Coordinates of C-alpha atoms and ligand atoms in Angstrom, one line a residue:
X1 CA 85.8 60.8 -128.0
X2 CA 86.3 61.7 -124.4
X3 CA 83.9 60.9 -121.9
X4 CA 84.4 64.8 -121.1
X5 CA 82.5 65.8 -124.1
X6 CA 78.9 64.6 -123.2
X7 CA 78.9 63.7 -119.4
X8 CA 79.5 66.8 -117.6
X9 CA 81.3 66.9 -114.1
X10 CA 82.5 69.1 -111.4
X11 CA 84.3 67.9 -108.5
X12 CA 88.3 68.3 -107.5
X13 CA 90.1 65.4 -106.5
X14 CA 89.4 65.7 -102.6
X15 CA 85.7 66.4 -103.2
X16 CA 85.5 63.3 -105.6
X17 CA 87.3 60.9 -103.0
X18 CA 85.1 61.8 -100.6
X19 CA 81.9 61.4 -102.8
X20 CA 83.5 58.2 -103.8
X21 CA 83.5 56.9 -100.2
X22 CA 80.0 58.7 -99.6
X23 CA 78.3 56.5 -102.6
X24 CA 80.3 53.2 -101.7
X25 CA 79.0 53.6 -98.0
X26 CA 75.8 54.5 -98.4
X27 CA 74.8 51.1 -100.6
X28 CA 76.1 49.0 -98.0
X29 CA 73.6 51.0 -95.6
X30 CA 71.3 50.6 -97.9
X31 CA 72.1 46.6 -98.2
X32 CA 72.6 46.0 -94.6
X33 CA 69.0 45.2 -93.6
X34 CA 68.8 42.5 -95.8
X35 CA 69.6 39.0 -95.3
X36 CA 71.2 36.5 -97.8
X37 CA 68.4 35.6 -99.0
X38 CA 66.5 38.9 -99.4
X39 CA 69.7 40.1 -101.5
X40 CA 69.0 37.3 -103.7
X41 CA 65.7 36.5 -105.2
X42 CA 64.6 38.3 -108.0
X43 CA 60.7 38.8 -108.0
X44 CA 60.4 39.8 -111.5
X45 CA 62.6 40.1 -115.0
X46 CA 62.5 44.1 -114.4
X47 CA 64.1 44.2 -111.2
X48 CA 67.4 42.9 -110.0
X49 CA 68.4 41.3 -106.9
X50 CA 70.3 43.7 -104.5
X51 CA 73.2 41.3 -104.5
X52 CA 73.2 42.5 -108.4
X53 CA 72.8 45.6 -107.6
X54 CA 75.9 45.9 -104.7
X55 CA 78.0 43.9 -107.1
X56 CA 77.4 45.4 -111.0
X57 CA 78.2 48.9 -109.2
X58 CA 81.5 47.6 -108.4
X59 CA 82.1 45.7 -111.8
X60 CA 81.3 49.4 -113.7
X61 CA 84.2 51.1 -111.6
X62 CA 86.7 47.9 -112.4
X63 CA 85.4 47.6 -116.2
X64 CA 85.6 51.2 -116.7
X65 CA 88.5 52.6 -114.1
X66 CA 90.2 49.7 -112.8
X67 CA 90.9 47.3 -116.1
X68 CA 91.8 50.1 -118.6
X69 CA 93.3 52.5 -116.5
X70 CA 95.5 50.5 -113.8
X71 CA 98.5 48.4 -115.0
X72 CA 98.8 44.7 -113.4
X73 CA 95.3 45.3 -111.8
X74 CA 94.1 41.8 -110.6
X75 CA 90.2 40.9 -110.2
X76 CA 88.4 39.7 -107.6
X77 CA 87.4 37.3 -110.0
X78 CA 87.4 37.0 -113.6
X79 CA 84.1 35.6 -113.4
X80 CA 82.7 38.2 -112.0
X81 CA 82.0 40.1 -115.2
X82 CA 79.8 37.5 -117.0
X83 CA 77.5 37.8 -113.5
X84 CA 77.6 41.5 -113.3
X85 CA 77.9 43.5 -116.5
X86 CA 74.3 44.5 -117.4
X87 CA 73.9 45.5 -120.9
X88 CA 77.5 46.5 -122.3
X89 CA 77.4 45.0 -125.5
X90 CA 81.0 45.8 -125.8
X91 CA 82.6 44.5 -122.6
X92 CA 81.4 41.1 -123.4
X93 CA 78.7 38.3 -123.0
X94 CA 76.5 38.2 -119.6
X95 CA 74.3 36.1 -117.4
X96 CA 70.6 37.2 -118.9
X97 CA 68.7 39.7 -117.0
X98 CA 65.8 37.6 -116.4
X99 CA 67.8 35.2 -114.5
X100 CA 69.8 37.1 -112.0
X101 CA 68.1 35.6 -109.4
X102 CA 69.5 32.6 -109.9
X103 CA 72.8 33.5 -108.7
X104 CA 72.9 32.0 -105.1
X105 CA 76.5 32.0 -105.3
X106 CA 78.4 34.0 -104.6
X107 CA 76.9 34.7 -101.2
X108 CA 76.3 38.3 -100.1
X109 CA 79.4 38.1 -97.6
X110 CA 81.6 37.0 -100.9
X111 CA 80.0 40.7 -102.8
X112 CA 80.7 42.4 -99.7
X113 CA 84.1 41.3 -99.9
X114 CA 84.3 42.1 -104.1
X115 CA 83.1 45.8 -103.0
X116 CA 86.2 45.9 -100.5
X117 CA 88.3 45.0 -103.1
X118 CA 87.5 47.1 -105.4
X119 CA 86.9 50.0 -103.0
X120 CA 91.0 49.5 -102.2
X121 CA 92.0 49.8 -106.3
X122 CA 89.9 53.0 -106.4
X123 CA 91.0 54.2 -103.4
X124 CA 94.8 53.9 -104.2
X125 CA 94.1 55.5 -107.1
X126 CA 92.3 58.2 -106.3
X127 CA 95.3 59.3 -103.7
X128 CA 97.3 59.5 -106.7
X129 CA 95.0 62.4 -108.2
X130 CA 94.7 61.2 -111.6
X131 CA 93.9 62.8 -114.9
X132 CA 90.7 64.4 -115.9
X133 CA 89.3 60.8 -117.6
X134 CA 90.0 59.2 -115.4
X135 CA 88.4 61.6 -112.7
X136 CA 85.4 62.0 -115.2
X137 CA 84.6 58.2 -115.6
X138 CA 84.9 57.6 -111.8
X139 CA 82.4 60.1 -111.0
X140 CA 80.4 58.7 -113.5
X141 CA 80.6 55.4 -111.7
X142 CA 79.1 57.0 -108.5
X143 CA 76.3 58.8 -110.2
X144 CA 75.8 55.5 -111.8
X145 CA 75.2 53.9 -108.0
X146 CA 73.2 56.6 -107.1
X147 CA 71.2 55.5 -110.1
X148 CA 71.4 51.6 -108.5
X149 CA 70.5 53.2 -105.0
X150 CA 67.0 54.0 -105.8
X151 CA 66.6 50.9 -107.8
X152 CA 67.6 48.7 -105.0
X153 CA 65.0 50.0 -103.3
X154 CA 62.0 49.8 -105.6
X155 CA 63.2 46.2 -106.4
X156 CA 63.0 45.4 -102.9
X157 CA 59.7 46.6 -102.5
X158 CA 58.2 45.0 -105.4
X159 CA 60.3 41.7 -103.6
X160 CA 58.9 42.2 -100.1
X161 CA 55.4 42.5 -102.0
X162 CA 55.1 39.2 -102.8
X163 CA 55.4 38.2 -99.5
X164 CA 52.1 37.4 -98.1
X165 CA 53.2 38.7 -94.5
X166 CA 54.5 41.9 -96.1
X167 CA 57.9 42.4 -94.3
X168 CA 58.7 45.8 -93.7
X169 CA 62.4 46.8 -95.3
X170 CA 62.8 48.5 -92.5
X171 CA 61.3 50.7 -89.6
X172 CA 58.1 48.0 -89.0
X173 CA 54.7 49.4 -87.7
X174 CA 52.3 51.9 -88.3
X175 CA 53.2 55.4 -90.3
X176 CA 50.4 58.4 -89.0
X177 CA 48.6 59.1 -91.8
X178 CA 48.4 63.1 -91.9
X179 CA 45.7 64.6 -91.1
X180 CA 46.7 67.8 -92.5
X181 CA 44.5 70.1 -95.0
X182 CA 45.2 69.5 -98.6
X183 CA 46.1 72.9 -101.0
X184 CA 43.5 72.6 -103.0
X185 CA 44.1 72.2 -106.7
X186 CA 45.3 75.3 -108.6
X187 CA 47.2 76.3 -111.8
X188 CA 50.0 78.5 -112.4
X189 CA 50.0 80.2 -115.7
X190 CA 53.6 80.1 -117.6
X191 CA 53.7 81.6 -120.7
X192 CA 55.9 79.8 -123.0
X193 CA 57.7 81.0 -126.1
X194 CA 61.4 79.8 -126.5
X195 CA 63.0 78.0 -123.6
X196 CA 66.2 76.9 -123.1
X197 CA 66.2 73.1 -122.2
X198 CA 69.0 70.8 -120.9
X199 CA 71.9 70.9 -118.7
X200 CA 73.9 73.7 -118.7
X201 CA 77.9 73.8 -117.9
X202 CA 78.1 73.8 -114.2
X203 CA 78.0 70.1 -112.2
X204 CA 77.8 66.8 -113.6
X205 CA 75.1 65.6 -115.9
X206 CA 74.6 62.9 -118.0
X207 CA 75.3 62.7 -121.5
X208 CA 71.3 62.4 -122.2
X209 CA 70.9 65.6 -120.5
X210 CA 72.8 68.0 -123.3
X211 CA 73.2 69.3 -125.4
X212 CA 71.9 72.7 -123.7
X213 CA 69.3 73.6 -126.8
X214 CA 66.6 76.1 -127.6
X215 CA 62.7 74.9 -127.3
X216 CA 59.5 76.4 -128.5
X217 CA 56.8 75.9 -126.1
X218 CA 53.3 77.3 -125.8
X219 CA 51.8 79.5 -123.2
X220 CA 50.8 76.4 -120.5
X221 CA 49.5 75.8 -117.1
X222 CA 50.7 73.7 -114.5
X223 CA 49.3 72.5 -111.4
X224 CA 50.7 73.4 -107.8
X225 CA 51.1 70.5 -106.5
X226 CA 50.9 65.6 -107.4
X227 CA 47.7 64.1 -107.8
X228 CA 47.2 62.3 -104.2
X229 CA 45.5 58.8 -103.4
X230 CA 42.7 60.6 -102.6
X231 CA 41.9 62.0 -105.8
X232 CA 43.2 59.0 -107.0
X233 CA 40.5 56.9 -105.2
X234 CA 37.7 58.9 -107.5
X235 CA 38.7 57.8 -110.3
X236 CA 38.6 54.4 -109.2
X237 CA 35.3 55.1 -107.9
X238 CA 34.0 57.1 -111.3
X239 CA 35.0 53.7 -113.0
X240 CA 38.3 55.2 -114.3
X241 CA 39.9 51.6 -115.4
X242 CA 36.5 50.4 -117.2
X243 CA 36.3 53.2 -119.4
X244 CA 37.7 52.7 -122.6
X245 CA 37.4 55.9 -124.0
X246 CA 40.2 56.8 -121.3
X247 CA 42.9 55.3 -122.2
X248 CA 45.5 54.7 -124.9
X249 CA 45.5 52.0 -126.8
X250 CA 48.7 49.8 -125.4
X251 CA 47.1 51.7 -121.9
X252 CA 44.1 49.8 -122.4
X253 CA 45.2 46.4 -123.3
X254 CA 47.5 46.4 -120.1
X255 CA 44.3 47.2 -118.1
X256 CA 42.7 44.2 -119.8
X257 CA 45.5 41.4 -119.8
X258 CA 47.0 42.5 -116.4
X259 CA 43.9 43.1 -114.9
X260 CA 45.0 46.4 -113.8
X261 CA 41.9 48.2 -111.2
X262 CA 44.3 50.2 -109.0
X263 CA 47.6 51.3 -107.7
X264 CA 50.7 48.5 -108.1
X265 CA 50.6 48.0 -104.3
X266 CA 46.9 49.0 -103.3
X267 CA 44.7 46.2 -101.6
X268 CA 41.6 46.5 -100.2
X269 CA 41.2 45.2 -96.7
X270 CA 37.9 45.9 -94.3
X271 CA 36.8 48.6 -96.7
X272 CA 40.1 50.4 -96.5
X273 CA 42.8 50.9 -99.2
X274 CA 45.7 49.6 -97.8
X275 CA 49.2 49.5 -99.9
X276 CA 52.7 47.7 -99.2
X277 CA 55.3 50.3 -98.6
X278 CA 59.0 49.9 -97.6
X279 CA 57.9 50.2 -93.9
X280 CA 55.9 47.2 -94.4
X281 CA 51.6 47.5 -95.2
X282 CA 50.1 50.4 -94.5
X283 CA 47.2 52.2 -94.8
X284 CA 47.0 54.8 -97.7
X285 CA 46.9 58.3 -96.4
X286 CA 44.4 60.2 -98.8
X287 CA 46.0 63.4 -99.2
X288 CA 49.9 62.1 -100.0
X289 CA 50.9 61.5 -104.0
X290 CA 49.2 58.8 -105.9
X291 CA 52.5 56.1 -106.7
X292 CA 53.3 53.0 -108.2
X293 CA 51.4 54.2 -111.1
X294 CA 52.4 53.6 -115.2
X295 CA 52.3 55.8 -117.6
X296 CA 49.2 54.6 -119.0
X297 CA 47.2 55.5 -115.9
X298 CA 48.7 58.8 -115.4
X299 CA 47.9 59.6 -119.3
X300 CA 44.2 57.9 -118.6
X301 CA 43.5 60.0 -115.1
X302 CA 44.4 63.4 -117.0
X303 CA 41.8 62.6 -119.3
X304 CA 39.7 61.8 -116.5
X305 CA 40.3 65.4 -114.9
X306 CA 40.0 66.7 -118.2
X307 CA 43.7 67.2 -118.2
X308 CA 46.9 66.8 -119.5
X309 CA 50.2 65.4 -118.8
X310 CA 53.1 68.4 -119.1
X311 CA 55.5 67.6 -121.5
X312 CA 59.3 67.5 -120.2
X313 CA 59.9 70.6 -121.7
X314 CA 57.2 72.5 -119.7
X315 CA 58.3 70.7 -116.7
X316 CA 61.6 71.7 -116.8
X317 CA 61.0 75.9 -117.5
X318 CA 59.4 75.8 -114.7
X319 CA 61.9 73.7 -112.7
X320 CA 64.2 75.6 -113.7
X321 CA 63.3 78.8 -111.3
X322 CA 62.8 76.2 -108.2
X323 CA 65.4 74.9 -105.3
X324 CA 66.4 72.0 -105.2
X325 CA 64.6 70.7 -102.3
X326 CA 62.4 68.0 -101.2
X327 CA 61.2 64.8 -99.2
X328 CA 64.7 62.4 -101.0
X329 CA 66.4 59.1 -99.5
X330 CA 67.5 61.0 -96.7
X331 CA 64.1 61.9 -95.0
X332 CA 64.3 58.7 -94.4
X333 CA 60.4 58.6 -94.4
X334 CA 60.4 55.8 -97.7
X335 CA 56.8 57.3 -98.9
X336 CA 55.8 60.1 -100.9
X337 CA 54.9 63.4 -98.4
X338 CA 51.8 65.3 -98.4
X339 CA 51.8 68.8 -100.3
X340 CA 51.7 71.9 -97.4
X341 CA 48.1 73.9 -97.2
X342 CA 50.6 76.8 -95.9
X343 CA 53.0 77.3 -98.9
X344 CA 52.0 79.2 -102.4
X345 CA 53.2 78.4 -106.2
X346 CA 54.5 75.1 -107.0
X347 CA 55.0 72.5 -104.3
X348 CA 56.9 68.9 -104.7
X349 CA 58.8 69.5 -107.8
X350 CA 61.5 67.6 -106.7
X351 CA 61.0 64.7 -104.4
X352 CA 58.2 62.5 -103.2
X353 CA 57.4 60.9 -106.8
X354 CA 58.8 60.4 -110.2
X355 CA 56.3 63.1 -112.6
X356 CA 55.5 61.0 -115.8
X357 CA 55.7 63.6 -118.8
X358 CA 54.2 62.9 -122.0
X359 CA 57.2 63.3 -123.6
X360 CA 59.1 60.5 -125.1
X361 CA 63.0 59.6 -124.5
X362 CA 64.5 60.5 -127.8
X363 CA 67.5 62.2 -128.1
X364 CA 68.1 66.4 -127.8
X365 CA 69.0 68.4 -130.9
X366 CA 73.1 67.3 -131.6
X367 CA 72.9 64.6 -129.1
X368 CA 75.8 62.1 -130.1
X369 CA 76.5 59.1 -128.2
X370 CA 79.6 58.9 -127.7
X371 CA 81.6 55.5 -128.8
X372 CA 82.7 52.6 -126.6
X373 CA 81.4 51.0 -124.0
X374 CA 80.4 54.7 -122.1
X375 CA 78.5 55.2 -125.2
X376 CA 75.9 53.0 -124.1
X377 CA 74.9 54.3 -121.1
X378 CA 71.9 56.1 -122.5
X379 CA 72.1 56.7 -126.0
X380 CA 70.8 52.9 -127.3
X381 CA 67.7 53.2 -124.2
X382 CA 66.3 56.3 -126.5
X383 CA 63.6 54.2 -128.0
X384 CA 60.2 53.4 -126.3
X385 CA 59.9 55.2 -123.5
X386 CA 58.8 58.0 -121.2
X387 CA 60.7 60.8 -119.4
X388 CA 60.5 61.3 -115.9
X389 CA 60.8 63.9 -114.1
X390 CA 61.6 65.2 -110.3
X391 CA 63.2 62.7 -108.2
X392 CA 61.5 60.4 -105.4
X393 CA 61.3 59.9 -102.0
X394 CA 64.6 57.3 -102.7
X395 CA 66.3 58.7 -104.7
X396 CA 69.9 59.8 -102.8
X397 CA 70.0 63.9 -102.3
X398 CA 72.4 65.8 -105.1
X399 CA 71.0 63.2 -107.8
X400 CA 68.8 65.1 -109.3
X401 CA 68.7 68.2 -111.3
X402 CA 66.1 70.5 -113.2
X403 CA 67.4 68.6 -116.4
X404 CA 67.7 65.3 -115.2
X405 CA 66.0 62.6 -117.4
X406 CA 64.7 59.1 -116.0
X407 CA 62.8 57.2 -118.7
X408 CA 60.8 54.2 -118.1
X409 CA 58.5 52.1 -120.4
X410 CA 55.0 53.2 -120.5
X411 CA 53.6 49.7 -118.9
X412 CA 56.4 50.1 -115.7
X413 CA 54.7 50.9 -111.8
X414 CA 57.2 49.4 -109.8
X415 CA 59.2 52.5 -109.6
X416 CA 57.9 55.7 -107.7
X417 CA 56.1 57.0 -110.3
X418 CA 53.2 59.5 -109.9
X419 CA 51.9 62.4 -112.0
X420 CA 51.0 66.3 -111.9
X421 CA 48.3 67.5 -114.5
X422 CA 49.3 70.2 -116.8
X423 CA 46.8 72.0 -119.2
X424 CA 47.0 74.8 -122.3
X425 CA 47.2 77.7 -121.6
Ligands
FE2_501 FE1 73.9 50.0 -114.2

């Protein structure tokens, strides 16, 4: 089966050169204010080194573009797969994900270099305007480093974190905390019946996205805008992570043997909450999204507020209707943005945080994964986890969609990962 028939894509061949170059540029930015050995420790078995990250982009385009598709292609190094595949059961055995870090060699400067050669196969290649799988797969591979974008990030965070002197990735020194009025909480009434959910036929999408399919869903309310650190800081103070009664079960015994009492990041210091942010430690700004959140405290504060999480499917009717707008990678502000007192309806859909839904990552009506190696890209992951919704302040601009699914386990905080209440309407 064609990649065609489940990921869905849209550029010509000058628009996808150019995007090519775009993505490939834009993760050596990204990489460039880290040294050696920042690119190279891995602080925990979820997150990868960047080192990983700059290199298994560049394995997927020469395991799924270069290697099949180009006759008498030579590797960087033959090597290099073992290191860099991630999970591709069917391109072969690979170093464990646990112990990425351990890769001190090869250096950065020796990636770089894998990335330039790689860069040159694709780009010869794309000058040749080939055929529509080919086209389809290497747009794939860019989405696919978008994806790697935003995780580089978050795993450099969670890196830096551990640092007691809390290096800033970059942009050191104090970020204002607004001082801005807060919208207050309010509720827009939608009033369900049969939606039509998933990705449509215009632009790429994954294959996790689709099929396109009809959706019952009853009359619901939603709330204008995320659940800030301020409100966030109440339930902390109401004794949100001592009360049992809040929380799910597997919520609850993560509370207990992870000693979980606030925020991934937060810390207290003279009083203040304070929480490590990509521009180094900072103070928490009270009326800017809660992050750095799991599931199971997003489900246990909605019970708190007497609340609910929205399912994806609510999310996304109401999505639906909204531009694509928002605080992404390229604010370059790193942090989740305030809601505006000055603007009606619903307010940082897209941006800012990751929206936890209750809903879990199972597969849309006629899904089909399709076979091969491409096939398991999403389809296997559908098992154990929670969608996502929205987009966050690092994820890359034109990466996300109204029917874009990210899915995380319910335990996970690293990411940026907030929540906005929804109730029955
Ligand atoms: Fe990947």
């Amino acid at each position: 089966m064609k990649p065609s028939q489940l990921f869905q894509t849209a550029l010509g061949p000058d628009d996808l050169h150019s995007f090519f170059h775009e993505v490939r540029q834009t993760s050596e930015r990204l990489g460039a204010p880290l040294s050696d050995a920042d690119a190279t420790v891995q602080s925990m078995p979820d997150a990868s080194p960047a080192k990983w990250h700059l290199a298994h982009t560049t394995w997927f385009f020469e395991a799924m573009v270069l290697h099949p598709f180009v006759p008498g292609y030579e590797p960087f190094d033959e090597e290099f797969s073992f290191l860099f595949n991630s999970y591709y059961e069917t391109l072969g055995a690979r170093q464990p994900r646990p112990r990425r870090g351990m890769i001190t060699r090869p250096a950065l400067s020796q990636i770089l270099d894998y990335r330039k050669h790689v860069d040159f196969g694709l780009d010869a290649l794309l000058r040749t305007s080939p055929d529509q799988n080919i086209a389809e797969l290497v747009e794939l591979g860019c989405h696919h480093e978008q994806q790697h974008q935003e995780l580089l990030l978050t795993d450099i965070l969670h890196l830096f974190a551990q640092n007691p002197l809390h290096p800033a990735y970059r942009d050191p020194g104090p970020v204002e905390v607004e001082t801005a009025d807060l919208p207050p909480l309010a509720f827009t009434d939608f009033d369900g019946g049969i939606v039509e959910i998933g990705h449509g036929s215009v632009g790429f999408a994954y294959d996790s996205e689709g099929p396109r399919h009809r959706a019952l869903v009853e009359p619901f309310r939603l709330a204008n805008r995320l659940v800030t650190n301020g409100e966030w800081a109440d339930f902390i103070a109401d004794g949100g992570y001592r009360k049992s009664l809040l929380w799910l079960s597997e919520g609850w015994a993560k509370v207990l043997a992870e000693g979980w009492s606030q925020p991934l990041y937060w810390e207290e210091r003279d009083g203040q909450n304070w929480t490590m942010t990509l521009k180094g430690f900072q103070p928490i700004d009270p009326i800017a999204p809660v992050t750095h959140i799991s599931y199971f405290e997003a489900d246990a504060f909605a019970t708190w507020s007497g609340k609910r999480l929205p399912t994806e499917f609510e999310w996304e009717a109401a999505a639906q209707e909204i531009a694509i707008q928002g605080n992404f990678l390229d604010t370059h502000r790193l942090r989740p943005k305030p809601a505006s007192p000055h603007v009606g309806g619903l307010q940082q859909i897209f941006g800012d945080v990751w929206e936890w839904t209750r809903s879990a990552f199972s597969p849309y009506p006629r899904f089909h994964a399709v076979e091969g190696a491409i096939g398991e890209y999403n389809g296997k992951f559908m098992s154990g986890q929670f969608v996502l919704r929205g987009g966050s302040c690092v994820t890359p601009p034109g990466h996300i969609r109204a029917s874009y699914r990210n899915f995380f386990p319910g335990h996970a905080r690293w990411q940026f990962s907030g929540l906005r209440l929804a109730e029955d309407g």
